[in-house]
Tab-separated table of C-alpha atoms and ligand atoms in Angstrom:
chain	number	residue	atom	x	y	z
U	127	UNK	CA	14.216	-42.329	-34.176
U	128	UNK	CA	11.648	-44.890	-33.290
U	129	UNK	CA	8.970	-44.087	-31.686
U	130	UNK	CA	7.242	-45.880	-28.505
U	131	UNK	CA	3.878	-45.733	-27.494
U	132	UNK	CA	2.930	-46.696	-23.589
U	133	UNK	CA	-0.544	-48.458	-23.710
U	134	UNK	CA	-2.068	-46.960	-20.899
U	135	UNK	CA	-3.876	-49.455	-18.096
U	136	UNK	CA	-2.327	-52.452	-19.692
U	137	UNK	CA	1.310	-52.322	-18.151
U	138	UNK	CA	3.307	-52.689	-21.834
U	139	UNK	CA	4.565	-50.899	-24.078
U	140	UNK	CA	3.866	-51.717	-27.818
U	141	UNK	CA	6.821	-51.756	-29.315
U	142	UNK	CA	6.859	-49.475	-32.944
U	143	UNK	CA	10.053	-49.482	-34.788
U	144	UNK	CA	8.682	-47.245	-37.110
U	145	UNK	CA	8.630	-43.140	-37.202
U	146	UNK	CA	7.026	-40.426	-38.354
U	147	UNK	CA	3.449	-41.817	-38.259
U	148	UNK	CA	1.470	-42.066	-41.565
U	149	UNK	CA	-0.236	-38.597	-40.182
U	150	UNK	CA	2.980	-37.040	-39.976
U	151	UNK	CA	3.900	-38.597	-43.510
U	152	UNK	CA	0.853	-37.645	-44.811
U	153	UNK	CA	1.088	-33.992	-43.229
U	154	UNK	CA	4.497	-33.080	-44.952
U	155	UNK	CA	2.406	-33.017	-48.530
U	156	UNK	CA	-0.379	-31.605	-47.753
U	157	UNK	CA	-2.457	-34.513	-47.149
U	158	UNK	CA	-4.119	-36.133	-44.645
U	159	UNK	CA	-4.004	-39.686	-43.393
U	160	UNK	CA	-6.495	-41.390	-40.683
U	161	UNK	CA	-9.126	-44.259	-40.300
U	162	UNK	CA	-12.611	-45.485	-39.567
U	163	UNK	CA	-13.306	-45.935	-36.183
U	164	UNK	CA	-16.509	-48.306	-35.278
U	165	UNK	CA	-17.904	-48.732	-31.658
U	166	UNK	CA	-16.577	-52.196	-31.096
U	167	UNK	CA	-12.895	-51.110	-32.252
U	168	UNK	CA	-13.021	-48.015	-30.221
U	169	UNK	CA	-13.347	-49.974	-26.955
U	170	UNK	CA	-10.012	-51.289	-27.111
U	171	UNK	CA	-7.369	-49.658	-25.889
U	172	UNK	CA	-4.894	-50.846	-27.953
U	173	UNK	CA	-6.649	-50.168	-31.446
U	174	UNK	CA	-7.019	-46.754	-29.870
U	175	UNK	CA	-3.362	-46.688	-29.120
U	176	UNK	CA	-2.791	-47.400	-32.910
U	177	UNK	CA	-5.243	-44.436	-34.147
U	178	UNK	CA	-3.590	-42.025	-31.697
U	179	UNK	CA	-0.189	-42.796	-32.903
U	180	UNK	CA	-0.978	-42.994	-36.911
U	181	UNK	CA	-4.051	-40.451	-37.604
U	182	UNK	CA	-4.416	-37.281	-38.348
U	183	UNK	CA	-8.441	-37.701	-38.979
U	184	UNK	CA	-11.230	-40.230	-37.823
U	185	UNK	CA	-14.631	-41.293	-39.574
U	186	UNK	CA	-17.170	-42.771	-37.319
U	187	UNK	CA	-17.502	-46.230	-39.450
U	188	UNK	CA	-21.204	-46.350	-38.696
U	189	UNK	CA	-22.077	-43.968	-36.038
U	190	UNK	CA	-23.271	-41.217	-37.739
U	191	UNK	CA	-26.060	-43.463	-40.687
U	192	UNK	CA	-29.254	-42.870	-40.417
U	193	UNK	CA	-30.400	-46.552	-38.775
U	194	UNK	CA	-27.468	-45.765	-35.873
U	195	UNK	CA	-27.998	-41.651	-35.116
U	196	UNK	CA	-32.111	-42.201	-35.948
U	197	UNK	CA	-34.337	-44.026	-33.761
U	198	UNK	CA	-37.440	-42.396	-34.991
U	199	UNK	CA	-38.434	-38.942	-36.783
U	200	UNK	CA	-37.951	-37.047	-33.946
U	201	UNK	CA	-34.991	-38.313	-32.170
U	202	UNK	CA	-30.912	-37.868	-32.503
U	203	UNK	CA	-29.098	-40.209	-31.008
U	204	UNK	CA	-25.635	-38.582	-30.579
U	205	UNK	CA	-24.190	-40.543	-28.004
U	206	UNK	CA	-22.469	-43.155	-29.635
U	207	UNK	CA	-20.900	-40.554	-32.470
U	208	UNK	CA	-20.163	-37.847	-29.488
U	209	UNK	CA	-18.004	-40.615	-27.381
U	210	UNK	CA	-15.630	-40.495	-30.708
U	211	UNK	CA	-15.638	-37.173	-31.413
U	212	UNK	CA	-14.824	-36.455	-27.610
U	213	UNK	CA	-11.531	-38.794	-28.259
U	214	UNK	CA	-10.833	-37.062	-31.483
U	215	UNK	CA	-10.495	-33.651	-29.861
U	216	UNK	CA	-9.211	-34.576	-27.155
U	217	UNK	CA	-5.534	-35.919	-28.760
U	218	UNK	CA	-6.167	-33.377	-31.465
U	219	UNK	CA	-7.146	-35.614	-34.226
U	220	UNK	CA	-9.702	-34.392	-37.117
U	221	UNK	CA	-13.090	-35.626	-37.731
U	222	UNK	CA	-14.758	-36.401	-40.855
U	223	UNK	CA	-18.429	-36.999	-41.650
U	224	UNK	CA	-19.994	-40.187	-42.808
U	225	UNK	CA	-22.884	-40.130	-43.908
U	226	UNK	CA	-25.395	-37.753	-44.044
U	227	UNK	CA	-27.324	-39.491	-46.955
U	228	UNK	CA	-26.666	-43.095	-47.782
U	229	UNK	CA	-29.001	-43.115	-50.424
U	230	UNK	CA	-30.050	-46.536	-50.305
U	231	UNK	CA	-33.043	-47.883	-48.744
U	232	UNK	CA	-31.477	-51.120	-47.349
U	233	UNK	CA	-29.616	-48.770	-44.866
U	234	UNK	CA	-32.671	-46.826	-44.251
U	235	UNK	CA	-34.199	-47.438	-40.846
U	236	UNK	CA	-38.012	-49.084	-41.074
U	237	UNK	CA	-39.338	-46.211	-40.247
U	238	UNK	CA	-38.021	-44.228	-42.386
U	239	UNK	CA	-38.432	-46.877	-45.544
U	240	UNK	CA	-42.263	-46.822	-44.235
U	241	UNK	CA	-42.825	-43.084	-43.806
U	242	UNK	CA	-45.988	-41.714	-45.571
U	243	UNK	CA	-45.250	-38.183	-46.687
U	244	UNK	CA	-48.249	-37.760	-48.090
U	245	UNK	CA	-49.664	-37.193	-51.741
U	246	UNK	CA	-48.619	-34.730	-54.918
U	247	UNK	CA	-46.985	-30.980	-54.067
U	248	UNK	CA	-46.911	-31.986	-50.080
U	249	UNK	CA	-45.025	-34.992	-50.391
U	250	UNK	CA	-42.319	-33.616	-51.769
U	251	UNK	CA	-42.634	-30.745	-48.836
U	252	UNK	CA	-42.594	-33.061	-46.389
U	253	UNK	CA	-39.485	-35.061	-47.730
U	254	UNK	CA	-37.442	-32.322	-48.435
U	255	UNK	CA	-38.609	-30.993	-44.615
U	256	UNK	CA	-37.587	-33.840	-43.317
U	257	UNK	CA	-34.093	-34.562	-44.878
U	258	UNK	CA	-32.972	-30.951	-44.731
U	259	UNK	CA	-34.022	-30.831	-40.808
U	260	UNK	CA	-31.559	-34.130	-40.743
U	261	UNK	CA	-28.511	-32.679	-42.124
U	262	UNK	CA	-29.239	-29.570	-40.712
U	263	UNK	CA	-28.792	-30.675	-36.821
U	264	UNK	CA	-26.222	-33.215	-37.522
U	265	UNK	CA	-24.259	-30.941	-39.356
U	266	UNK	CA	-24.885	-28.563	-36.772
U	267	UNK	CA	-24.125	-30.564	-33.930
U	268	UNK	CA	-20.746	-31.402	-35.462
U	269	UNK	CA	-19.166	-27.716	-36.567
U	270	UNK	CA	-15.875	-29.320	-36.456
U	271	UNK	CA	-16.275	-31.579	-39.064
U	272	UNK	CA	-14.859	-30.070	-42.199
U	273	UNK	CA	-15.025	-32.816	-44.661
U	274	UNK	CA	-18.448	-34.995	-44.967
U	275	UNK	CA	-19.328	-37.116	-47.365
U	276	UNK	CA	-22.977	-35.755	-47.885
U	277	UNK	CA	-24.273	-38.489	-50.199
U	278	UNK	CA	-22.862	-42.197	-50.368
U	279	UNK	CA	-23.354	-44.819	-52.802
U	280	UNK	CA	-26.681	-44.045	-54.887
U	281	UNK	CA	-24.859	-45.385	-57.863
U	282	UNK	CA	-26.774	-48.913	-58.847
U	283	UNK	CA	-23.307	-50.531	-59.943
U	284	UNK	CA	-24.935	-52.837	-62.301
U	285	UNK	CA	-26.714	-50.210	-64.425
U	286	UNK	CA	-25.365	-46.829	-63.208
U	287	UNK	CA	-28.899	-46.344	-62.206
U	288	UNK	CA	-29.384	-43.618	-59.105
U	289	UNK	CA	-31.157	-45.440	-56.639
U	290	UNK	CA	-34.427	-45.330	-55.799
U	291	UNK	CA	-35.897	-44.911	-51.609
U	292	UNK	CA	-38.752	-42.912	-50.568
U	293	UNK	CA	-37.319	-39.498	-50.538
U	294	UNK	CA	-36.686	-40.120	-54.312
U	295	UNK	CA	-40.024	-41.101	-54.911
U	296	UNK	CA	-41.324	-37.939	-53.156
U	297	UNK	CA	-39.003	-35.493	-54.872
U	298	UNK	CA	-37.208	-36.725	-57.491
U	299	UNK	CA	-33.935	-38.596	-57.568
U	300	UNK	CA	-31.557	-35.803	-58.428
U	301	UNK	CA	-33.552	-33.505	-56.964
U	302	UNK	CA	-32.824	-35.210	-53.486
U	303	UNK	CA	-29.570	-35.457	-54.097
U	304	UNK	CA	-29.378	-31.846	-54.808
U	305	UNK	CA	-31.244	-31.369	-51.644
U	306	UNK	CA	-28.773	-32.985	-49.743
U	307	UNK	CA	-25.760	-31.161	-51.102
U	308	UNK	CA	-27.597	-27.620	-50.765
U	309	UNK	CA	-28.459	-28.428	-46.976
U	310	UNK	CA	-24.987	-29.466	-47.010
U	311	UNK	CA	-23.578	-26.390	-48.282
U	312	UNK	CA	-26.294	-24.103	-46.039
U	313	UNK	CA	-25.355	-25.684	-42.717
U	314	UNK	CA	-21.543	-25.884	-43.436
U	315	UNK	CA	-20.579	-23.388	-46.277
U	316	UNK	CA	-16.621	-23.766	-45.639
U	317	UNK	CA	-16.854	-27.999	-45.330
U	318	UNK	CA	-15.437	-29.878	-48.428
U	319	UNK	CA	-18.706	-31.844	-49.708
U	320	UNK	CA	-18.106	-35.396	-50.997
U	321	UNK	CA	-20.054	-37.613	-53.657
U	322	UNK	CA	-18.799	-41.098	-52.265
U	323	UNK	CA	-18.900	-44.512	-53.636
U	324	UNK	CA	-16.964	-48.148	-54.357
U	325	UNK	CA	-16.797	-47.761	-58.115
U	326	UNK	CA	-13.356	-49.380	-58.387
U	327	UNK	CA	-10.327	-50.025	-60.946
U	328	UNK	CA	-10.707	-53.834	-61.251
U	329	UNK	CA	-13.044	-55.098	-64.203
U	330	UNK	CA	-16.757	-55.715	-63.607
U	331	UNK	CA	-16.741	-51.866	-62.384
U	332	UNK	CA	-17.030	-50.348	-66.063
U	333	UNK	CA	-21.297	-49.841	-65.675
U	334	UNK	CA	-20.766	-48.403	-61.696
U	335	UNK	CA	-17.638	-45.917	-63.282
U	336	UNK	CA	-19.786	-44.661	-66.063
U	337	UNK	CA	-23.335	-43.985	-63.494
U	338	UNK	CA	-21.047	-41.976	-60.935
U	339	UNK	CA	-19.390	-40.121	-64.232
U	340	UNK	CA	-23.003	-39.269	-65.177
U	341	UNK	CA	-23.852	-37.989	-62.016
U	342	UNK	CA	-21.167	-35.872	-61.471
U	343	UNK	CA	-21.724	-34.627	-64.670
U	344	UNK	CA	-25.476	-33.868	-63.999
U	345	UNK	CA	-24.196	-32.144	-60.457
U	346	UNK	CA	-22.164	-29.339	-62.527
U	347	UNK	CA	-24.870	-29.093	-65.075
U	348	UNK	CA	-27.305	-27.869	-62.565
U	349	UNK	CA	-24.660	-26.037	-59.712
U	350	UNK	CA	-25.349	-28.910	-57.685
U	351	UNK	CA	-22.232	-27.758	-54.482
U	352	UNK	CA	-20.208	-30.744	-54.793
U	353	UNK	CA	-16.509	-30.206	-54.000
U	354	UNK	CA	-15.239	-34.054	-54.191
U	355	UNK	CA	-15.602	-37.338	-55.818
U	356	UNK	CA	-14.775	-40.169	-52.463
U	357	UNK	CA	-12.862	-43.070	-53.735
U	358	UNK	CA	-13.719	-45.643	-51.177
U	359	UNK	CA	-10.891	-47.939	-52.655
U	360	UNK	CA	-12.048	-51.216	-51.273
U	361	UNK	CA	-9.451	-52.718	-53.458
U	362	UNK	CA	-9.050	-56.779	-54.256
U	363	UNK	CA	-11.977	-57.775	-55.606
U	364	UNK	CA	-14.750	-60.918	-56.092
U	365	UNK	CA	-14.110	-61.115	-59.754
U	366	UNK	CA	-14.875	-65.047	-60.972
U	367	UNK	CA	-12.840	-64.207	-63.641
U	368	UNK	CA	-9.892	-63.846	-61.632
U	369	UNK	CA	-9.266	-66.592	-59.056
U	370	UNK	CA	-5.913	-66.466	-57.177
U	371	UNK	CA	-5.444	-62.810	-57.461
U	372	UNK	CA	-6.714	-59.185	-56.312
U	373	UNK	CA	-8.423	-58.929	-59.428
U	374	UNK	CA	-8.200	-57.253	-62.957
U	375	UNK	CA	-7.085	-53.693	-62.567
U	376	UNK	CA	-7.783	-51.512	-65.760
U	377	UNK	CA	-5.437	-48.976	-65.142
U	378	UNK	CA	-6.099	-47.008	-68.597
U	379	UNK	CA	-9.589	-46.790	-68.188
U	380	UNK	CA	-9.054	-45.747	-64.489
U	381	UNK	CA	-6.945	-43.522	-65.599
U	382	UNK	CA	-9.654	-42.348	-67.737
U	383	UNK	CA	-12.689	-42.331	-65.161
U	384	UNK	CA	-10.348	-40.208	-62.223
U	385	UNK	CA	-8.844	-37.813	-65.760
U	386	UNK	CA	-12.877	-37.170	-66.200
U	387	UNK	CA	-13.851	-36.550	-62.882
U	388	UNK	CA	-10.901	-34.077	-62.279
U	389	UNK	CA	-11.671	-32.425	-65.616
U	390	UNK	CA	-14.905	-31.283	-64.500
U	391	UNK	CA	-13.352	-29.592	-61.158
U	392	UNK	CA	-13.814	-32.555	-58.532
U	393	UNK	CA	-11.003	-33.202	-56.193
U	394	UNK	CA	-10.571	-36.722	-55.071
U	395	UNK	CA	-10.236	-38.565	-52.007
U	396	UNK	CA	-9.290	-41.783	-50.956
U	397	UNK	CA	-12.161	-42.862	-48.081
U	398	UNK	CA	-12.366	-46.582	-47.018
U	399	UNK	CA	-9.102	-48.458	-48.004
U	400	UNK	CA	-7.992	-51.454	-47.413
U	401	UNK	CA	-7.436	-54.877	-49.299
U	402	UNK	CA	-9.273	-57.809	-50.042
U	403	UNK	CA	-7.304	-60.795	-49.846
U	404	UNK	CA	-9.798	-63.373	-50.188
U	405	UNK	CA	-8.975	-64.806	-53.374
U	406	UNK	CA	-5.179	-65.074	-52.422
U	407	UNK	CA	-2.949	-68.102	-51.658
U	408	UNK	CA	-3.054	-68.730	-47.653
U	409	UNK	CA	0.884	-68.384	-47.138
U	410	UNK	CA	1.100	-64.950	-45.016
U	411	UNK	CA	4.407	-63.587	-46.473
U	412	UNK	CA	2.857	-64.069	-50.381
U	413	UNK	CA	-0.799	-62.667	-49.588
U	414	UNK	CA	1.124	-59.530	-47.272
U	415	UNK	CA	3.649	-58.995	-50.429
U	416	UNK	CA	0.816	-59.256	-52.903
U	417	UNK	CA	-1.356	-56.832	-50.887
U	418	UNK	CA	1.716	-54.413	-50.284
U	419	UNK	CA	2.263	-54.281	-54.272
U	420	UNK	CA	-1.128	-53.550	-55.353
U	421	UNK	CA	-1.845	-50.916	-52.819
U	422	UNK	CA	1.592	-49.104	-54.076
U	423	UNK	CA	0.870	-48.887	-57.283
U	424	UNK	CA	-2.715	-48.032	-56.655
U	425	UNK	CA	-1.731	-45.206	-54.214
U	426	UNK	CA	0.726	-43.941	-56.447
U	427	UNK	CA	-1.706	-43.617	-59.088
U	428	UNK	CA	-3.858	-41.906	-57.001
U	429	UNK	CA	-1.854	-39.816	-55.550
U	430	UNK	CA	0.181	-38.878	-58.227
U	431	UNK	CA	-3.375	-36.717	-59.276
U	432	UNK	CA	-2.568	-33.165	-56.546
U	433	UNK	CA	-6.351	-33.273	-56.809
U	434	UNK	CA	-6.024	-36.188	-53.525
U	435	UNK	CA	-6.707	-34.499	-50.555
U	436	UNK	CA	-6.907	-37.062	-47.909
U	437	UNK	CA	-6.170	-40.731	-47.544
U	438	UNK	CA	-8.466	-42.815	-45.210
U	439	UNK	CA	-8.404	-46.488	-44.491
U	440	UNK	CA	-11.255	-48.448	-43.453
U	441	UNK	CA	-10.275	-49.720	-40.707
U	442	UNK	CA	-6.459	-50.170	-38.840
U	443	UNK	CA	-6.549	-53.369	-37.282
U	444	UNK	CA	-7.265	-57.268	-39.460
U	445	UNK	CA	-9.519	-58.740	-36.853
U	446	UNK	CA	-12.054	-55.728	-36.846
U	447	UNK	CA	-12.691	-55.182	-40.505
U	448	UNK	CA	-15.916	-55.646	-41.651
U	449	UNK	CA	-14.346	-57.796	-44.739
U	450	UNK	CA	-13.887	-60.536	-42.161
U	451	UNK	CA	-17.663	-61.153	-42.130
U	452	UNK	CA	-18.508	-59.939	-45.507
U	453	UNK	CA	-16.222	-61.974	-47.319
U	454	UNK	CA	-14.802	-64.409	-45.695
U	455	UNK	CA	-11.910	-66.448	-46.925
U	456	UNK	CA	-12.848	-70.491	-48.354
U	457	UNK	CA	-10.129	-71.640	-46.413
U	458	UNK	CA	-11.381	-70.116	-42.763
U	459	UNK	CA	-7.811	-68.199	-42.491
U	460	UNK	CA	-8.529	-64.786	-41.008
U	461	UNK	CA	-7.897	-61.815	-43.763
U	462	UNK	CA	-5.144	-60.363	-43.987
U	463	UNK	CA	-6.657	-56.495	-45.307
U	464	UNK	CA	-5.502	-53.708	-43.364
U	465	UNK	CA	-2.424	-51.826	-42.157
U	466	UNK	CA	-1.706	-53.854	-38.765
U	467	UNK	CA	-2.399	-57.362	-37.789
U	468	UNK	CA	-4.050	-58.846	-34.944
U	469	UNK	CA	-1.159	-58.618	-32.460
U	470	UNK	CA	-1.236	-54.687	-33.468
U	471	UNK	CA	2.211	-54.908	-35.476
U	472	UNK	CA	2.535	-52.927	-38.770
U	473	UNK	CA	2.007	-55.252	-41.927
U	474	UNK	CA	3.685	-54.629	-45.265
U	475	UNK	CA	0.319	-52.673	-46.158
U	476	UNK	CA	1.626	-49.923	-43.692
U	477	UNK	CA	4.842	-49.845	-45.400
U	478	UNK	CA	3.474	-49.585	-48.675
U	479	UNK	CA	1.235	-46.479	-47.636
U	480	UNK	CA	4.106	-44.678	-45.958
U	481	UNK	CA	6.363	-45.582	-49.140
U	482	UNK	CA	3.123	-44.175	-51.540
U	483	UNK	CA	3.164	-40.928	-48.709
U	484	UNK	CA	6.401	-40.312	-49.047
U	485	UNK	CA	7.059	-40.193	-52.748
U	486	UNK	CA	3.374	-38.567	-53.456
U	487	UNK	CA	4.074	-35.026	-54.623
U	488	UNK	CA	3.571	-32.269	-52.248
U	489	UNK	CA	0.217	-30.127	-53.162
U	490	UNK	CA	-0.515	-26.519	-52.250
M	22	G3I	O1	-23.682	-53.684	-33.673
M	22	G3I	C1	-24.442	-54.819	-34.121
M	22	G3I	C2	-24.345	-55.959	-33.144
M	22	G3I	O2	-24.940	-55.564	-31.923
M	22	G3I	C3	-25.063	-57.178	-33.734
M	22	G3I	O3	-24.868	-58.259	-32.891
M	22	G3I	C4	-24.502	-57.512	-35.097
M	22	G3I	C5	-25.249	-58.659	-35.767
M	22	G3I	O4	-25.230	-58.558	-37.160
M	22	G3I	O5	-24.613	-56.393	-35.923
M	22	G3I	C6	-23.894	-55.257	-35.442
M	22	G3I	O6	-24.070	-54.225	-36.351
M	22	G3I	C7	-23.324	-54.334	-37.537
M	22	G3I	C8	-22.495	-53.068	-37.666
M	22	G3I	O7	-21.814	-53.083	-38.891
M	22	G3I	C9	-21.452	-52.913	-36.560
M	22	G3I	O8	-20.460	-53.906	-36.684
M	22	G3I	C10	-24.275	-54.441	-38.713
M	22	G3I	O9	-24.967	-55.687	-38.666
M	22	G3I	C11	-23.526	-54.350	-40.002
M	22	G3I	O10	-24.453	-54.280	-41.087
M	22	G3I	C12	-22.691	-53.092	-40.010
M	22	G3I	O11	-21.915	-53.119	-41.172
M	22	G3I	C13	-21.324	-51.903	-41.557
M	22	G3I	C14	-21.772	-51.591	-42.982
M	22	G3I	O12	-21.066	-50.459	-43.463
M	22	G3I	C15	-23.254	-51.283	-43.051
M	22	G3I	O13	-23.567	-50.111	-42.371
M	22	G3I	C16	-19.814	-52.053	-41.458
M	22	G3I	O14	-19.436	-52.117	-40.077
M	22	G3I	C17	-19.131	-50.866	-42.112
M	22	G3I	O15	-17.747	-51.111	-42.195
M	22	G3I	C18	-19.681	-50.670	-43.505
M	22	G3I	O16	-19.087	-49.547	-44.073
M	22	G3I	C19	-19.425	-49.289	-45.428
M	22	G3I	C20	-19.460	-47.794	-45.594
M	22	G3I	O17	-20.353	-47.224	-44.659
M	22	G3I	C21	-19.850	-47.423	-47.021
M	22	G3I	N1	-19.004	-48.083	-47.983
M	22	G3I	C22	-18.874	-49.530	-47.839
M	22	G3I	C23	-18.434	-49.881	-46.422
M	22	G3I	C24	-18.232	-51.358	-46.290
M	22	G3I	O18	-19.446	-52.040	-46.461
């Protein structure tokens, strides 16, 4: 039966021939489906009309980062992060966490890039003080959060290096990260904890693969509570090698890097998708089939794994995903990268994520 959505305040009624929603799809094998929701999206009615009908779980897209929720040392700024949790709960949708450690100084705030924590034994004191206090209240303030991705992209992808930042030069760089998950674990011992980063299946990813492998490996080695390897599945890539196209994808060696993170325990989950169309030709139909086919058989790779716990794109609507100003086509064509397009219709990409949902084996 198809399902139609009334778009409160603005007198129509969006017209969705499709039914169940990719929550409901996602829901009948054990999964769950939802998507990022940024401040600018979230004032519009209409995107929000799309989230309530489709997802079963929302990730503040940059609400809840350090430079956003942390003015200074001392101060939380909740607001922005509460106003989406308050929708969340209040059409019974699921939160997720992101990020309670994007280990990266560029996405530090200045004054936290700048902080002096002092010298020998004390520093370290003062860093760990100050990054277990911050996971500590934000965890806190957010009990209903149940899946957080604790640490996010520390993974240098051209070396496999773990980044370095000020907290790592005050106590060590797997010691913070250990930090992080154990405050983690303290202030929410029944959340699923995530590792998560953009290490993808194209070519040009082998050095980022083999650093995240390497760090999860380290995590076990030293009881490090990590329950989760995030996927962030930004897929389509910038490759020079491979003009016209959505990349290279290595599926064997893939295979490989998700057979070796699995084998050491981690579950998996799929946290920022959507695809990159910039390389493709500007005809709509060929870029929307093209996109469509690569996220199927991407999806059903991944999913195929009962390890996959939860699918999340990065984003619902074209015209508000961040790949419009990060990579922006040649041509000056808007992109073409998530589930719905600008007049909020559903896009072959939706129907290639239901069609993934529905033929993904169920899990316990
Ligand atoms: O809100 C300000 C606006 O007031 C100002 O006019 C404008 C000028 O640049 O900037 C706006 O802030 C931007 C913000 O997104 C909100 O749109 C920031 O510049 C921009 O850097 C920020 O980008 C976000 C990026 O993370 C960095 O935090 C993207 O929205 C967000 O989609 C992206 O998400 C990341 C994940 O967290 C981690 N994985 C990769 C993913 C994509 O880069």
């Amino acid at each position: 039966m198809a399902a139609v959505s009334a778009v409160p305040g603005l007198g129509l009624a969006a017209d969705r021939s499709f039914s169940p929603s990719l929550a409901a799809l996602a829901r009948a094998k054990g999964l769950r489906f939802g998507s990022a929701v940024g401040m600018g999206t979230f004032n519009d009615p209409r995107y929000r009309q799309v989230l309530i009908d489709e997802c079963g779980v929302l990730v503040p897209e940059n609400e809840l980062k350090w430079y956003v929720l942390r003015p200074d040392a001392k101060t939380f700024a909740f607001g922005r992060a509460d106003r989406i949790a308050a929708f969340a709960k209040a059409h019974d949708i699921a939160l997720r966490g992101h990020t309670l450690l994007w280990h990266h100084p560029k996405w530090f705030p200045a004054w936290l890039n700048a902080y002096d924590f002092g010298q020998g034994p004390a520093a370290a004191k003062n860093a760990q003080a100050l990054l277990v206090d911050h996971i500590d209240k934000v965890v806190a303030h957010y009990p209903q959060i149940a899946s957080w991705d604790v640490v996010n992209e520390t993974i240098d992808p051209k070396d496999g290096s773990i980044r370095r930042t000020v907290f790592s030069d005050a106590m060590g760089q797997e010691q913070t990260l250990d930090v992080a998950f154990h405050a983690a674990r303290a202030a929410a011992p029944k959340a699923r904890l995530v590792y998560n980063d953009y290490m993808g299946w194209e070519a040009g990813n082998e050095a980022h693969r083999a650093g995240v492998l390497k760090l999860l490996e380290g995590f076990r080695k030293r009881g490090t509570p990590v329950d989760a390897l995030g996927v962030q599945s930004h897929l389509g890539t910038e490759d020079p090698a491979a003009p016209g196209s959505l990349g290279r994808p290595q599926e064997k060696a893939w295979r490989a890097f998700i057979d070796e993170a699995t084998g050491m325990g981690y579950d998996l989950l799929i946290t920022e998708f959507d695809v990159n169309d910039q390389n493709l030709p500007a005809d709509i139909a060929v870029r929307d089939a093209d996109t469509a086919a690569v996220a199927k058989a991407y999806l059903d790779l991944m999913l195929d794994y009962r390890q996959t716990k939860e699918v999340l794109a990065w984003g619902m609507v074209d015209k508000y995903s961040w790949l419009q100003g990060f990579t922006p086509r040649k041509d000056g064509l808007a992109m073409r990268v998530t589930l719905y397009d600008d007049a909020y219709r559903p896009k072959p990409l939706r129907e290639a994520v239901a069609a993934a949902l529905r033929s993904a084996p169920a899990r316990a």
